[in-house]
Short mmCIF file of C-alpha atoms and ligand atoms in Angstrom, two decimals:
data_model
loop_
_atom_site.label_atom_id
_atom_site.label_comp_id
_atom_site.label_asym_id
_atom_site.label_seq_id
_atom_site.Cartn_x
_atom_site.Cartn_y
_atom_site.Cartn_z
CA UNK A 21 -16.78 -1.72 14.64
CA UNK A 22 -14.70 -4.36 12.88
CA UNK A 23 -16.48 -5.94 9.88
CA UNK A 24 -15.74 -9.66 9.49
CA UNK A 25 -16.01 -10.88 5.90
CA UNK A 26 -18.08 -13.93 5.04
CA UNK A 27 -16.96 -16.54 2.51
CA UNK A 28 -19.38 -14.88 0.08
CA UNK A 29 -17.78 -11.46 0.65
CA UNK A 30 -14.38 -13.01 0.08
CA UNK A 31 -15.43 -14.47 -3.25
CA UNK A 32 -15.71 -10.83 -4.37
CA UNK A 33 -12.83 -9.41 -2.39
CA UNK A 34 -10.28 -11.86 -3.84
CA UNK A 35 -10.81 -10.63 -7.41
CA UNK A 36 -10.71 -7.01 -6.18
CA UNK A 37 -7.30 -7.69 -4.64
CA UNK A 38 -6.11 -9.42 -7.80
CA UNK A 39 -7.16 -6.46 -9.96
CA UNK A 40 -5.40 -3.95 -7.68
CA UNK A 41 -2.23 -6.07 -7.70
CA UNK A 42 -2.34 -6.54 -11.47
CA UNK A 43 -2.74 -2.80 -12.07
CA UNK A 44 0.17 -2.11 -9.71
CA UNK A 45 2.34 -4.55 -11.69
CA UNK A 46 1.34 -2.93 -14.95
CA UNK A 47 2.06 0.55 -13.58
CA UNK A 48 5.47 -0.59 -12.29
CA UNK A 49 6.36 -1.77 -15.82
CA UNK A 50 5.18 1.56 -17.25
CA UNK A 51 7.36 3.70 -14.94
CA UNK A 52 10.53 4.82 -16.71
CA UNK A 53 12.74 7.90 -17.05
CA UNK A 54 11.04 10.80 -18.85
CA UNK A 55 7.46 9.77 -18.06
CA UNK A 56 5.45 12.35 -16.07
CA UNK A 57 3.53 11.37 -12.96
CA UNK A 58 0.36 12.54 -14.76
CA UNK A 59 1.05 10.02 -17.53
CA UNK A 60 1.47 7.33 -14.86
CA UNK A 61 -1.88 8.31 -13.32
CA UNK A 62 -3.61 8.27 -16.71
CA UNK A 63 -2.09 4.88 -17.52
CA UNK A 64 -3.33 3.52 -14.17
CA UNK A 65 -6.81 4.92 -14.82
CA UNK A 66 -6.89 3.16 -18.18
CA UNK A 67 -5.71 -0.18 -16.71
CA UNK A 68 -8.21 -0.01 -13.80
CA UNK A 69 -11.01 0.58 -16.32
CA UNK A 70 -9.70 -2.20 -18.57
CA UNK A 71 -10.03 -4.70 -15.70
CA UNK A 72 -13.57 -3.52 -14.91
CA UNK A 73 -12.69 -1.67 -11.71
CA UNK A 74 -12.86 1.88 -10.37
CA UNK A 75 -10.27 3.88 -8.44
CA UNK A 76 -11.00 3.73 -4.72
CA UNK A 77 -9.03 6.97 -4.22
CA UNK A 78 -10.45 9.35 -6.84
CA UNK A 79 -12.93 11.58 -5.00
CA UNK A 80 -12.18 10.06 -1.59
CA UNK A 81 -12.09 13.16 0.65
CA UNK A 82 -11.83 15.02 -2.68
CA UNK A 83 -8.57 13.27 -3.61
CA UNK A 84 -8.02 14.37 -7.26
CA UNK A 85 -6.05 11.44 -8.78
CA UNK A 86 -6.60 7.74 -9.56
CA UNK A 87 -3.54 6.46 -7.66
CA UNK A 88 -1.00 8.00 -5.29
CA UNK A 89 2.45 8.66 -6.78
CA UNK A 90 5.08 9.75 -4.26
CA UNK A 91 8.63 10.48 -5.45
CA UNK A 92 11.85 10.32 -3.34
CA UNK A 93 11.20 12.32 -0.13
CA UNK A 94 7.45 12.14 -0.73
CA UNK A 95 6.01 9.56 1.66
CA UNK A 96 2.40 9.01 0.52
CA UNK A 97 -0.53 10.77 -1.21
CA UNK A 98 1.65 12.37 -3.91
CA UNK A 99 -0.39 14.05 -6.65
CA UNK A 100 0.03 13.49 -10.38
CA UNK A 101 1.52 16.52 -12.16
CA UNK A 102 3.98 17.51 -14.92
CA UNK A 103 7.03 16.25 -13.02
CA UNK A 104 9.16 13.97 -15.21
CA UNK A 105 10.55 10.90 -13.50
CA UNK A 106 14.33 10.68 -13.69
CA UNK A 107 16.72 7.74 -13.67
CA UNK A 108 17.53 6.98 -10.02
CA UNK A 109 14.30 8.36 -8.55
CA UNK A 110 12.31 6.04 -6.33
CA UNK A 111 8.56 6.27 -6.74
CA UNK A 112 5.92 4.87 -4.39
CA UNK A 113 2.74 3.87 -6.19
CA UNK A 114 -0.38 3.17 -4.10
CA UNK A 115 -3.28 1.57 -5.94
CA UNK A 116 -6.76 1.12 -4.45
CA UNK A 117 -9.36 -0.48 -6.69
CA UNK A 118 -13.08 -1.04 -6.19
CA UNK A 119 -14.25 -4.15 -8.03
CA UNK A 120 -17.79 -5.50 -7.67
CA UNK A 121 -18.25 -3.62 -4.40
CA UNK A 122 -15.04 -4.57 -2.63
CA UNK A 123 -11.63 -2.93 -2.44
CA UNK A 124 -8.06 -4.12 -2.86
CA UNK A 125 -5.38 -1.74 -1.56
CA UNK A 126 -1.71 -2.29 -2.41
CA UNK A 127 1.46 -0.24 -2.81
CA UNK A 128 5.12 -0.63 -3.66
CA UNK A 129 8.15 1.56 -4.23
CA UNK A 130 9.84 1.27 -7.63
CA UNK A 131 13.22 2.48 -8.87
CA UNK A 132 13.01 4.53 -12.07
CA UNK A 133 15.40 2.69 -14.41
CA UNK A 134 17.74 1.92 -11.51
CA UNK A 135 18.86 3.56 -8.28
CA UNK A 136 21.69 3.92 -5.82
CA UNK A 137 22.45 1.32 -3.16
CA UNK A 138 21.11 3.50 -0.32
CA UNK A 139 17.72 3.78 -2.03
CA UNK A 140 17.71 0.06 -2.86
CA UNK A 141 18.45 -0.86 0.75
CA UNK A 142 15.62 1.39 1.97
CA UNK A 143 13.21 -0.32 -0.44
CA UNK A 144 14.43 -3.81 0.55
CA UNK A 145 14.05 -3.09 4.27
CA UNK A 146 10.56 -1.63 3.78
CA UNK A 147 9.42 -4.61 1.69
CA UNK A 148 10.80 -7.03 4.28
CA UNK A 149 9.13 -4.99 7.06
CA UNK A 150 5.82 -5.65 5.29
CA UNK A 151 6.64 -9.37 5.20
CA UNK A 152 7.49 -9.30 8.93
CA UNK A 153 4.14 -7.66 9.66
CA UNK A 154 2.19 -10.06 7.45
CA UNK A 155 3.82 -13.02 9.24
CA UNK A 156 2.20 -11.84 12.50
CA UNK A 157 -1.24 -11.40 10.90
CA UNK A 158 -2.92 -14.51 12.29
CA UNK A 159 -5.91 -15.26 14.47
CA UNK A 160 -5.15 -15.04 18.18
CA UNK A 161 -2.40 -12.45 17.71
CA UNK A 162 -3.13 -8.76 18.23
CA UNK A 163 -2.69 -5.71 16.02
CA UNK A 164 0.33 -4.74 18.15
CA UNK A 165 2.07 -7.98 17.17
CA UNK A 166 2.01 -6.73 13.57
CA UNK A 167 3.04 -3.22 14.63
CA UNK A 168 5.90 -4.46 16.80
CA UNK A 169 7.29 -6.77 14.11
CA UNK A 170 7.40 -3.89 11.62
CA UNK A 171 8.83 -1.31 14.01
CA UNK A 172 11.50 -3.66 15.39
CA UNK A 173 12.66 -4.69 11.94
CA UNK A 174 12.77 -1.12 10.58
CA UNK A 175 14.53 0.41 13.57
CA UNK A 176 16.91 -2.57 13.78
CA UNK A 177 18.00 -1.60 10.28
CA UNK A 178 18.59 2.04 11.22
CA UNK A 179 15.47 3.58 9.69
CA UNK A 180 12.25 5.03 11.13
CA UNK A 181 8.54 4.34 10.66
CA UNK A 182 6.08 7.16 10.01
CA UNK A 183 3.63 7.71 12.90
CA UNK A 184 1.01 9.97 11.32
CA UNK A 185 -0.33 7.44 8.80
CA UNK A 186 -1.27 3.84 9.52
CA UNK A 187 -2.61 0.64 8.00
CA UNK A 188 -6.30 -0.17 8.35
CA UNK A 189 -9.18 -2.54 7.89
CA UNK A 190 -10.47 -2.59 4.32
CA UNK A 191 -13.57 -4.01 2.64
CA UNK A 192 -16.50 -2.22 1.01
CA UNK A 193 -14.82 1.03 2.10
CA UNK A 194 -11.16 1.94 1.95
CA UNK A 195 -10.64 2.72 5.63
CA UNK A 196 -12.36 0.47 8.17
CA UNK A 197 -11.45 -0.45 11.72
CA UNK A 198 -9.05 -1.40 13.10
CA UNK A 199 -6.15 0.98 12.58
CA UNK A 200 -2.88 -0.93 12.02
CA UNK A 201 0.01 1.35 13.09
CA UNK A 202 3.59 0.62 12.07
CA UNK A 203 4.69 1.30 15.66
CA UNK A 204 3.48 -0.14 18.96
CA UNK A 205 0.48 1.87 20.11
CA UNK A 206 -1.50 0.66 23.12
CA UNK A 207 -4.65 2.22 21.60
CA UNK A 208 -4.54 -0.22 18.66
CA UNK A 209 -4.44 -3.61 20.27
CA UNK A 210 -7.48 -5.48 18.94
CA UNK A 211 -7.39 -9.25 18.78
CA UNK A 212 -7.09 -10.57 15.19
CA UNK A 213 -9.98 -12.81 14.16
CA UNK A 214 -10.63 -14.97 11.08
CA UNK A 215 -12.52 -12.99 8.44
CA UNK A 216 -10.81 -9.69 9.20
CA UNK A 217 -9.27 -8.06 6.11
CA UNK A 218 -6.57 -5.49 6.81
CA UNK A 219 -4.15 -3.37 4.82
CA UNK A 220 -0.64 -3.57 6.29
CA UNK A 221 1.50 -0.74 4.96
CA UNK A 222 4.84 0.28 6.44
CA UNK A 223 5.97 3.80 5.45
CA UNK A 224 9.69 4.00 6.20
CA UNK A 225 11.94 7.07 6.24
CA UNK A 226 15.69 6.76 5.75
CA UNK A 227 16.08 9.67 8.21
CA UNK A 228 13.93 11.04 11.01
CA UNK A 229 10.32 9.83 11.35
CA UNK A 230 8.75 13.31 11.05
CA UNK A 231 6.59 14.28 8.08
CA UNK A 232 4.77 17.38 6.86
CA UNK A 233 2.04 18.05 4.30
CA UNK A 234 2.73 20.30 1.31
CA UNK A 235 0.57 23.31 0.40
CA UNK A 236 -1.37 21.21 -2.11
CA UNK A 237 -3.08 19.78 0.97
CA UNK A 238 -2.17 16.16 0.10
CA UNK A 239 1.48 15.37 -0.57
CA UNK A 240 3.18 14.04 2.56
CA UNK A 241 6.97 14.56 2.61
CA UNK A 242 9.71 13.79 5.10
CA UNK A 243 10.52 16.80 7.29
CA UNK A 244 14.27 16.28 6.88
CA UNK A 245 14.17 15.66 3.11
CA UNK A 246 15.30 12.04 3.47
CA UNK A 247 14.05 9.30 1.14
CA UNK A 248 10.92 7.34 2.03
CA UNK A 249 9.50 4.00 0.87
CA UNK A 250 6.08 2.34 1.14
CA UNK A 251 4.88 -1.24 0.62
CA UNK A 252 1.34 -2.45 1.22
CA UNK A 253 -0.78 -5.60 0.95
CA UNK A 254 -4.39 -6.32 1.78
CA UNK A 255 -4.47 -9.57 3.78
CA UNK A 256 -7.14 -11.90 5.12
CA UNK A 257 -6.81 -13.21 8.66
CA UNK A 258 -7.42 -16.96 8.87
CA UNK A 259 -6.87 -19.59 11.58
CA UNK A 260 -3.53 -20.36 9.97
CA UNK A 261 -1.29 -18.37 7.66
CA UNK A 262 -2.69 -15.07 6.37
CA UNK A 263 -3.92 -14.96 2.80
CA UNK A 264 -2.45 -12.09 0.76
CA UNK A 265 -5.38 -10.81 -1.30
CA UNK A 266 -3.44 -8.27 -3.38
CA UNK A 267 -1.64 -10.86 -5.47
CA UNK A 268 -1.80 -10.69 -9.27
CA UNK A 269 -4.04 -13.42 -10.70
CA UNK A 270 -2.22 -16.22 -12.48
CA UNK A 271 -4.13 -16.84 -15.68
CA UNK A 272 -3.48 -20.25 -17.28
CA UNK A 273 -1.85 -18.57 -20.29
CA UNK A 274 0.79 -17.06 -18.01
CA UNK A 275 1.77 -20.40 -16.49
CA UNK A 276 4.83 -21.87 -18.13
CA UNK A 277 5.08 -25.63 -18.39
CA UNK A 278 8.56 -27.06 -18.57
N1 MF3 B 7 -2.68 5.78 1.19
C1 MF3 B 7 -3.95 5.37 1.63
C2 MF3 B 7 -3.99 3.92 1.97
O1 MF3 B 7 -3.31 3.08 1.41
C3 MF3 B 7 -5.11 5.72 0.76
C4 MF3 B 7 -5.02 7.00 0.07
S1 MF3 B 7 -6.54 7.75 0.06
C5 MF3 B 7 -6.27 9.06 -0.94
O2 MF3 B 7 -4.70 3.58 2.86
F1 MF3 B 7 -7.37 9.67 -1.03
F2 MF3 B 7 -5.29 9.79 -0.47
F3 MF3 B 7 -5.90 8.60 -2.09
CO1 CO B 8 -2.91 2.03 -0.23
CO1 CO B 9 -4.04 1.45 2.74
#
């Protein structure tokens, strides 16, 4: 069942998205060479608490961390540990926050200090693939219109989308219907309707699309060891352009007047 959000729901879901996006921005600024992924997780936990939210991931199916931190060939669901981030690594941070009963879910891949051109191109293509998907997220279109836009863009640039993990509806719980695959799948072809809130999240491998799960039971890595990137926004379907909910709030003090 797809849960349509009312205007009242959205009044709460917008701030949830803003908190998730703000935490992700803060975490991105914290990531630098020498920092361990556990320190990144602890920093995220502190920022989520500071903004009055709770991690939507901690405890979900016994997930043990506050955010997901996936480095280089890790695709998603990377666990925090003693690994030190190094200059040139690319790290995907996925941040799900519960705030006043609703969830914002957003992710991005960040270069640690800087990175090579191949890694930068992978990140650019994945971020643009998200934009291509979001552009199709409007009432009257179908889920496959989003999926096709992402898949076509990614494969047109010589990369591959991951099949085993998909985007999803999101609201009071992290994973609601419908599933939003990053490839055309006839099983996921629901009509998009105003009030639907969905997380669109291309996971893109530089090499083959295959993935495997490490012995920790969580960390998803590329089978061929190639780099992977991940960008995600929670968006609201409207009659017109989609509204990106996971956008950092602009407080008046941040606005610069010429
Ligand atoms: N990566 C997932 C998403 O964005 C959520 C991770 S759930 C966790 O939908 F438990 F693995 F953290
Ligand atoms: Co996410
Ligand atoms: Co998600």
